[in-house]
Coordinates of C-alpha atoms and ligand atoms in Angstrom, one line a residue:
M1 CA -79.8 14.6 -60.4
S2 CA -80.8 18.1 -61.0
S3 CA -79.3 21.0 -63.0
S4 CA -82.1 23.5 -62.5
V5 CA -80.6 24.5 -59.1
I6 CA -77.3 25.4 -60.7
T7 CA -76.6 27.7 -63.6
V8 CA -73.3 29.0 -64.9
E9 CA -73.2 32.3 -66.7
T10 CA -70.0 32.9 -68.6
K11 CA -68.9 36.5 -69.0
E12 CA -66.4 37.6 -71.7
N13 CA -65.5 34.0 -72.3
V14 CA -63.5 33.8 -69.0
S15 CA -65.2 34.9 -65.9
Q16 CA -68.1 32.7 -64.6
N17 CA -71.0 33.6 -62.4
L18 CA -72.3 30.5 -60.5
V19 CA -76.0 30.9 -59.7
I20 CA -77.4 28.6 -57.1
Q21 CA -81.1 28.6 -56.4
P22 CA -82.3 25.8 -54.0
P23 CA -86.0 25.0 -54.3
A24 CA -88.2 26.3 -51.5
S25 CA -89.0 22.7 -50.7
G26 CA -85.3 22.1 -50.1
L27 CA -82.9 19.6 -51.6
S28 CA -80.6 16.8 -50.5
L29 CA -77.3 15.4 -51.7
Q30 CA -77.1 11.8 -52.7
G31 CA -74.6 9.6 -54.5
R32 CA -71.0 8.5 -55.0
I33 CA -68.3 11.1 -55.8
Q34 CA -64.9 10.7 -57.4
I35 CA -62.7 13.5 -56.4
P36 CA -59.7 14.8 -58.4
G37 CA -56.1 13.9 -57.5
D38 CA -54.3 15.4 -54.6
K39 CA -52.8 18.8 -55.6
S40 CA -49.8 18.5 -53.3
I41 CA -48.9 15.0 -54.4
S42 CA -49.5 16.0 -58.1
H43 CA -47.0 18.9 -57.9
R44 CA -44.4 16.7 -56.2
A45 CA -44.8 13.8 -58.7
L46 CA -44.2 16.1 -61.6
M47 CA -41.2 17.8 -60.0
L48 CA -39.5 14.7 -58.7
G49 CA -40.2 12.9 -62.0
A50 CA -38.7 15.9 -63.9
I51 CA -35.4 15.8 -61.9
A52 CA -35.0 12.1 -61.4
Q53 CA -33.1 9.7 -63.7
G54 CA -35.4 7.7 -66.1
Q55 CA -39.2 7.5 -66.4
T56 CA -41.9 8.4 -63.9
Q57 CA -45.4 7.3 -64.5
I58 CA -48.1 9.3 -62.7
K59 CA -51.6 7.8 -62.4
G60 CA -54.5 10.0 -61.1
L61 CA -52.7 13.4 -61.6
L62 CA -54.9 16.5 -60.8
L63 CA -55.6 18.3 -64.0
G64 CA -56.2 21.6 -62.3
E65 CA -54.4 24.8 -63.3
D66 CA -51.8 24.6 -60.6
P67 CA -50.2 21.3 -61.6
C68 CA -50.3 22.5 -65.2
S69 CA -48.2 25.5 -64.1
T70 CA -45.7 23.1 -62.5
A71 CA -45.6 20.9 -65.7
S72 CA -44.9 23.9 -68.0
C73 CA -42.1 25.2 -65.8
F74 CA -40.3 21.9 -65.8
Q75 CA -40.9 21.4 -69.5
A76 CA -39.2 24.8 -70.0
M77 CA -36.2 23.4 -68.1
G78 CA -35.8 20.3 -70.2
A79 CA -38.1 17.6 -68.7
E80 CA -40.3 15.7 -71.1
I81 CA -43.8 15.4 -69.9
S82 CA -46.5 13.6 -71.9
E83 CA -49.9 15.3 -72.4
L84 CA -51.5 15.8 -69.0
N85 CA -54.4 13.6 -68.2
S86 CA -55.7 11.8 -65.1
E87 CA -55.1 8.3 -66.5
L88 CA -51.4 8.2 -67.1
V89 CA -48.7 10.9 -67.5
T90 CA -45.2 9.9 -68.3
V91 CA -42.3 12.1 -67.2
T92 CA -38.9 11.6 -68.7
G93 CA -36.5 13.0 -66.1
I94 CA -33.3 14.8 -66.9
G95 CA -31.4 13.7 -63.8
L96 CA -30.6 15.6 -60.7
G97 CA -28.6 18.8 -61.3
N98 CA -29.5 19.0 -65.0
L99 CA -32.3 21.6 -65.0
Q100 CA -31.6 23.7 -68.1
E101 CA -31.6 27.5 -68.1
P102 CA -35.0 28.3 -69.5
A103 CA -35.2 30.8 -72.4
D104 CA -38.0 32.8 -70.7
V105 CA -39.5 33.7 -67.4
L106 CA -40.9 30.6 -65.5
N107 CA -44.6 31.3 -64.7
A108 CA -46.1 29.6 -61.6
G109 CA -49.5 31.1 -62.3
N110 CA -51.6 31.0 -59.1
S111 CA -49.5 28.3 -57.5
G112 CA -47.6 29.0 -54.3
T113 CA -46.4 25.4 -54.2
T114 CA -44.9 25.6 -57.7
M115 CA -43.0 28.7 -56.9
R116 CA -41.8 27.9 -53.4
L117 CA -40.7 24.3 -54.1
M118 CA -39.1 25.2 -57.4
L119 CA -37.1 28.0 -55.8
G120 CA -35.2 25.3 -53.7
L121 CA -34.2 23.5 -56.9
L122 CA -33.3 26.6 -59.0
A123 CA -31.2 28.2 -56.2
S124 CA -29.1 25.0 -56.0
H125 CA -28.2 24.7 -59.8
P126 CA -24.8 26.4 -60.1
G127 CA -24.0 28.5 -63.1
R128 CA -27.6 28.9 -64.3
F129 CA -29.9 31.9 -64.1
F130 CA -33.6 31.8 -63.7
T131 CA -36.5 34.2 -63.4
V132 CA -39.9 33.3 -61.9
T133 CA -43.2 35.1 -61.7
G134 CA -46.9 34.3 -61.1
D135 CA -50.3 35.9 -61.3
S136 CA -51.3 39.0 -59.3
S137 CA -52.2 36.9 -56.3
L138 CA -49.0 35.0 -56.2
R139 CA -46.9 38.2 -56.8
S140 CA -48.3 39.5 -53.6
R141 CA -47.6 36.4 -51.5
P142 CA -44.6 36.3 -49.2
M143 CA -41.6 34.6 -50.6
S144 CA -39.2 35.7 -47.9
R145 CA -40.1 32.6 -45.9
V146 CA -38.2 30.5 -48.5
V147 CA -35.8 33.2 -49.7
K148 CA -34.3 33.7 -46.2
P149 CA -33.4 30.1 -45.5
L150 CA -32.1 29.7 -49.0
Q151 CA -29.9 32.8 -48.6
Q152 CA -28.5 31.2 -45.4
M153 CA -27.5 28.3 -47.6
G154 CA -25.7 30.7 -49.9
A155 CA -28.4 31.3 -52.5
Q156 CA -28.5 34.5 -54.6
I157 CA -32.1 35.7 -55.1
W158 CA -33.4 39.1 -55.9
G159 CA -36.9 40.5 -55.9
R160 CA -39.1 43.4 -54.9
Q161 CA -39.5 44.5 -51.3
G162 CA -36.2 43.2 -50.0
N163 CA -36.3 40.1 -52.2
S164 CA -39.6 39.0 -50.7
L165 CA -42.0 39.3 -53.7
A166 CA -42.0 37.7 -57.1
P167 CA -40.9 38.3 -59.8
L168 CA -37.7 36.9 -58.5
A169 CA -34.3 36.4 -60.2
I170 CA -32.1 33.5 -59.1
S171 CA -28.5 32.9 -59.8
G172 CA -27.9 29.2 -59.0
Q173 CA -25.1 28.4 -56.7
A174 CA -23.5 25.4 -54.9
L175 CA -25.2 25.7 -51.6
K176 CA -24.0 24.8 -48.1
P177 CA -26.1 22.7 -45.7
I178 CA -27.9 24.3 -42.8
H179 CA -30.2 23.4 -39.9
Y180 CA -33.2 25.6 -40.4
H181 CA -35.6 26.2 -37.5
S182 CA -38.7 27.4 -39.4
P183 CA -40.9 29.9 -37.5
I184 CA -44.0 28.5 -39.2
A185 CA -45.3 25.0 -39.8
S186 CA -45.3 25.1 -43.6
A187 CA -44.9 22.1 -46.0
Q188 CA -43.9 24.5 -48.7
V189 CA -41.0 26.0 -46.7
K190 CA -39.9 22.5 -45.5
S191 CA -40.1 21.1 -49.0
C192 CA -38.2 24.0 -50.6
I193 CA -35.3 23.5 -48.2
L194 CA -35.3 19.7 -48.6
L195 CA -35.3 20.1 -52.4
A196 CA -32.4 22.5 -52.1
G197 CA -30.7 19.9 -49.9
L198 CA -30.9 17.3 -52.7
L199 CA -27.9 18.8 -54.5
T200 CA -26.1 20.2 -51.4
E201 CA -23.2 18.2 -50.1
G202 CA -23.9 17.2 -46.4
Q203 CA -26.9 17.2 -44.1
T204 CA -29.6 19.8 -44.5
T205 CA -32.2 19.8 -41.7
V206 CA -35.5 21.5 -41.2
T207 CA -37.3 21.7 -37.9
E208 CA -40.8 23.0 -37.8
P209 CA -43.0 24.1 -34.8
A210 CA -45.7 21.6 -35.7
L211 CA -45.9 18.8 -38.3
S212 CA -47.0 20.0 -41.7
R213 CA -48.0 17.6 -44.6
D214 CA -45.3 15.1 -45.2
H215 CA -45.8 14.2 -48.9
S216 CA -42.3 15.4 -49.9
E217 CA -40.7 13.2 -47.3
R218 CA -42.6 10.1 -48.5
M219 CA -42.0 10.8 -52.1
L220 CA -38.3 11.8 -51.8
R221 CA -37.7 8.5 -50.0
A222 CA -39.6 6.5 -52.6
F223 CA -37.4 8.1 -55.3
G224 CA -34.3 7.1 -53.5
A225 CA -33.2 10.1 -51.3
K226 CA -31.8 9.5 -47.9
L227 CA -34.0 11.1 -45.3
D228 CA -33.9 10.9 -41.5
I229 CA -37.1 11.9 -39.7
D230 CA -37.2 12.8 -36.0
P231 CA -40.9 12.9 -35.0
E232 CA -40.1 14.1 -31.5
T233 CA -38.8 17.4 -32.8
N234 CA -40.6 17.6 -36.1
S235 CA -37.3 17.5 -37.9
V236 CA -36.3 16.1 -41.3
T237 CA -32.7 15.7 -42.5
I238 CA -31.7 15.1 -46.1
T239 CA -28.3 13.9 -47.0
G240 CA -27.0 15.3 -50.3
P241 CA -26.1 14.9 -53.0
A242 CA -28.9 12.5 -53.7
H243 CA -29.6 10.2 -56.6
L244 CA -33.3 10.0 -57.6
V245 CA -34.7 7.3 -59.8
G246 CA -38.1 7.6 -61.6
Q247 CA -41.0 5.8 -60.0
T248 CA -44.7 5.0 -60.5
V249 CA -46.8 7.4 -58.4
I250 CA -50.5 6.7 -57.8
V251 CA -52.1 10.0 -56.7
P252 CA -55.0 9.5 -54.2
G253 CA -58.0 11.8 -54.3
D254 CA -57.5 15.2 -52.6
I255 CA -59.0 15.4 -49.0
S256 CA -59.0 19.2 -49.4
S257 CA -61.4 18.7 -52.3
A258 CA -63.4 16.0 -50.4
A259 CA -63.8 18.5 -47.6
F260 CA -66.5 20.4 -49.6
W261 CA -68.6 17.3 -49.8
L262 CA -68.0 16.3 -46.2
V263 CA -69.4 19.6 -45.0
A264 CA -72.1 19.7 -47.7
G265 CA -73.2 16.2 -46.7
A266 CA -73.3 17.2 -43.1
I267 CA -75.2 20.5 -43.4
V268 CA -77.7 19.7 -46.2
P269 CA -80.6 17.9 -44.6
N270 CA -81.2 14.2 -45.6
S271 CA -78.0 13.8 -47.4
D272 CA -75.9 10.7 -47.9
L273 CA -72.7 10.8 -49.9
V274 CA -69.8 8.5 -50.4
I275 CA -66.6 10.1 -51.5
E276 CA -64.3 7.5 -53.1
N277 CA -60.5 7.1 -53.0
V278 CA -59.6 9.9 -50.6
G279 CA -56.1 10.3 -49.3
V280 CA -56.2 10.1 -45.5
N281 CA -52.5 10.8 -44.7
P282 CA -52.5 11.7 -41.0
T283 CA -50.8 15.0 -41.8
R284 CA -54.0 16.0 -43.8
T285 CA -56.9 14.6 -41.7
G286 CA -57.4 17.5 -39.3
I287 CA -60.7 18.1 -41.2
L288 CA -61.9 14.7 -40.2
E289 CA -61.0 15.3 -36.5
A290 CA -62.6 18.8 -36.5
L291 CA -65.8 17.5 -38.1
A292 CA -65.9 14.6 -35.6
M293 CA -65.5 17.2 -32.7
M294 CA -68.5 19.0 -34.3
G295 CA -70.6 15.8 -34.3
A296 CA -70.6 15.1 -38.0
D297 CA -71.5 11.6 -39.1
I298 CA -68.5 10.5 -41.2
Q299 CA -67.4 6.9 -41.7
L300 CA -64.1 5.7 -43.1
L301 CA -64.7 2.7 -45.4
N302 CA -62.4 0.4 -47.2
E303 CA -59.2 1.8 -45.6
R304 CA -56.1 0.8 -47.6
E305 CA -52.6 1.9 -48.6
V306 CA -51.9 2.9 -52.2
A307 CA -48.3 3.6 -53.3
G308 CA -47.2 4.7 -49.8
E309 CA -50.2 6.9 -49.0
P310 CA -53.2 5.8 -46.8
V311 CA -56.5 5.9 -48.7
A312 CA -60.2 5.4 -47.8
D313 CA -63.8 6.0 -49.0
L314 CA -65.6 8.5 -46.8
R315 CA -69.4 8.3 -46.2
V316 CA -71.1 11.4 -44.8
R317 CA -74.7 11.7 -43.7
S318 CA -76.4 14.8 -42.4
S319 CA -76.3 15.5 -38.7
R320 CA -76.7 18.3 -36.2
L321 CA -73.4 20.0 -35.6
Q322 CA -72.0 21.6 -32.5
S323 CA -69.5 24.3 -32.1
C324 CA -65.9 23.6 -31.2
T325 CA -62.4 25.2 -30.9
I326 CA -59.9 24.6 -33.6
A327 CA -56.4 25.7 -32.6
G328 CA -52.8 24.6 -32.1
E329 CA -51.1 21.7 -33.8
I330 CA -54.2 20.7 -35.8
I331 CA -54.1 23.9 -37.8
P332 CA -51.4 22.9 -40.3
R333 CA -53.3 19.6 -40.8
L334 CA -56.4 21.4 -42.0
I335 CA -55.1 24.7 -43.1
D336 CA -56.7 24.6 -46.6
E337 CA -60.1 23.4 -45.2
I338 CA -60.7 26.3 -42.9
P339 CA -62.9 28.2 -45.4
I340 CA -65.3 25.3 -45.6
L341 CA -65.0 24.6 -41.9
A342 CA -66.2 28.2 -41.4
V343 CA -69.3 27.2 -43.4
A344 CA -69.9 24.2 -41.2
A345 CA -69.5 26.4 -38.1
V346 CA -72.3 28.7 -39.4
F347 CA -74.6 25.6 -39.1
A348 CA -73.3 24.5 -35.7
E349 CA -75.0 25.2 -32.5
G350 CA -72.9 27.6 -30.3
R351 CA -69.7 29.6 -30.9
T352 CA -66.9 28.1 -32.9
V353 CA -63.4 29.6 -32.4
I354 CA -60.6 29.1 -35.0
K355 CA -57.2 30.4 -33.8
D356 CA -53.5 30.1 -34.6
A357 CA -54.3 30.3 -38.3
A358 CA -52.8 33.7 -39.3
E359 CA -51.3 31.8 -42.3
L360 CA -54.8 32.1 -43.8
R361 CA -54.2 35.7 -44.4
V362 CA -51.4 35.0 -47.0
K363 CA -53.1 32.2 -49.0
E364 CA -54.5 32.8 -52.5
S365 CA -56.6 35.5 -50.8
D366 CA -56.8 36.8 -47.2
R367 CA -59.1 33.9 -46.3
I368 CA -60.0 35.2 -42.9
A369 CA -61.2 38.6 -44.2
V370 CA -62.9 37.2 -47.3
M371 CA -64.8 34.4 -45.5
A372 CA -65.9 36.7 -42.7
Q373 CA -67.1 39.3 -45.1
Q374 CA -68.8 37.0 -47.5
L375 CA -70.6 34.9 -44.9
N376 CA -71.7 38.0 -43.0
Q377 CA -73.1 39.3 -46.2
M378 CA -75.4 36.2 -46.1
G379 CA -76.5 37.0 -42.6
A380 CA -74.0 34.8 -40.6
K381 CA -72.3 36.0 -37.4
V382 CA -68.6 35.8 -38.1
T383 CA -66.0 38.0 -36.3
E384 CA -62.5 38.3 -37.6
L385 CA -59.6 37.6 -35.2
P386 CA -56.0 38.5 -36.1
D387 CA -55.3 34.7 -36.5
G388 CA -58.7 33.2 -37.1
M389 CA -62.5 33.7 -36.7
E390 CA -65.2 33.5 -34.1
I391 CA -68.4 32.1 -35.6
T392 CA -71.8 32.0 -33.8
G393 CA -73.9 29.4 -35.5
G394 CA -77.6 29.0 -36.0
T395 CA -78.5 32.1 -38.0
P396 CA -80.2 31.2 -41.3
L397 CA -78.4 32.2 -44.4
V398 CA -80.0 34.5 -47.0
A399 CA -78.8 34.4 -50.6
T400 CA -77.0 37.4 -52.1
D401 CA -74.3 38.4 -54.5
L402 CA -70.9 37.0 -53.5
D403 CA -67.4 37.0 -54.8
S404 CA -64.6 34.3 -54.8
Y405 CA -61.9 37.0 -54.9
T406 CA -60.4 34.6 -57.5
D407 CA -59.6 32.1 -54.7
H408 CA -60.6 28.5 -55.6
R409 CA -61.4 27.4 -52.0
I410 CA -63.5 30.5 -51.3
A411 CA -65.5 29.9 -54.5
M412 CA -66.3 26.3 -53.6
S413 CA -67.0 27.0 -49.9
L414 CA -69.5 29.7 -50.8
A415 CA -71.2 27.4 -53.3
I416 CA -71.8 24.9 -50.5
A417 CA -73.2 27.7 -48.2
A418 CA -75.5 28.7 -51.0
L419 CA -77.1 25.3 -51.1
V420 CA -78.6 26.0 -47.6
A421 CA -79.4 29.7 -48.1
T422 CA -82.9 31.0 -48.8
G423 CA -83.1 32.5 -52.3
T424 CA -80.7 32.9 -55.3
T425 CA -77.0 33.2 -54.7
T426 CA -74.7 34.5 -57.4
I427 CA -71.0 33.7 -56.9
H428 CA -68.9 36.0 -59.1
R429 CA -65.5 34.7 -60.5
A430 CA -66.5 31.1 -59.7
E431 CA -64.1 29.9 -62.4
A432 CA -61.4 30.0 -59.8
A433 CA -62.5 26.5 -58.7
S434 CA -60.6 25.0 -61.6
I435 CA -57.3 25.8 -59.9
S436 CA -57.8 22.6 -57.8
Y437 CA -61.2 21.2 -58.9
P438 CA -62.1 21.6 -62.6
N439 CA -65.2 19.3 -62.3
F440 CA -66.6 20.9 -59.1
I441 CA -69.7 22.3 -60.7
P442 CA -70.8 19.2 -62.8
T443 CA -70.1 17.1 -59.7
L444 CA -72.3 19.4 -57.6
Q445 CA -75.1 19.1 -60.2
S446 CA -74.8 15.3 -60.2
V447 CA -75.4 14.9 -56.5
I448 CA -78.3 17.3 -56.0
S449 CA -81.6 15.5 -55.5
Q450 CA -84.9 17.4 -55.1
Ligands
S3P1 C1 -49.1 22.9 -49.7 C2 -48.9 23.3 -48.4 C3 -49.8 24.3 -47.7 C4 -51.1 24.4 -48.4 C5 -51.0 24.5 -49.9 C6 -50.2 23.3 -50.4 C7 -48.1 22.0 -50.3 O1 -49.2 25.6 -47.7 O2 -51.8 25.5 -47.9 O3 -52.3 24.5 -50.5 O4 -48.4 21.3 -51.3 O5 -47.0 21.9 -49.7 P1 -48.1 25.9 -46.5 O6 -47.1 24.9 -46.5 O7 -47.5 27.2 -46.9 O8 -48.9 26.0 -45.3

């Protein structure tokens, strides 16, 4: 274990510079890593717990800033949520249809999942009025993708730029069921409509062009909702009104957080890491398939099922990587891992092409532009495409000053790149990592071996 490689400089008590200085003799990564709880599942456990009848117990909740935003929004609408911790959180639900009108604006912070999923619930609570906002990143992200289908169901929502940007005002209504053909494969869009369908009499169906993560479907069923799934057409139908009953949810480790260690273990020479308790739901394992295509040495150990979600320990050892093409239906199954996959591609022999990923431009930052710019600043050869990147691997990285653009996944991806750069890298605004991975820096320190 070594801390001399990593230094954190805190500026004005908030902003953090992460300084990474690998020794000239090189370093390797060794050890066992416990990753934080899955962000998507944590949000859904808090939300369904809040609107179900009775108590929900959540084990392994992610303590990142995003789930905290979800918890505070639902507390403001009447749910009782015990102090957040990763051991056991108890949510006392208020029963479906009983969200109270909050006395103030609901603040989703940086979290697109909080805002988009919550909108489906708010829009379907007749006679109540809600306002929602978020931080500057979230206020610039497109909400029309959920506002439009909700309006087709009869929702009344107002916001800037043709009701597409938060802050949004919602006058809850009794909605009518629709069959929505989503133009994008987005779990946030799908989940928003399914949650609106909970209180809507009749059958609400969402069809998406490719399968996105299915945590909402799994958890809604576990809480007692009637769902019909047609895998042939990527369609889900919910029959409302539903009755949800509180459950015990065991949150597996987040594969999106594990992805940083998978790539780090692959590209840092002589590394051997075991990442424990990782959720390997097939709608999330695109990263494993992409890294396998690139020749990474990753083993799934101790595969098991925990509370309705598949889980495994992942062992990664360094290997030579080759380029590949990442496009099509795999994209929604690894959408959050593309920034760190871009880092892997920089170390792969040949030209890696990432396509069909225009969604990356409307994440917490424009992840195509930011990753291309930051990696190129280190000497990589990355060309932006409208819907992805072309990356020619094999150029050594040189340390420099970098910026997270306040995007958690950019901060952590650049930290991994810095481990294999020559010289001292400073990543500005690295505190963003705590959105999804509060312990990222101590964990990194703990696995560095010199
Ligand atoms: C999420 C879905 C994905 C993902 C986000 C979490 C979710 O977004 O990028 O980090 O929990 O539903 P989209 O569904 O918009 O692609």
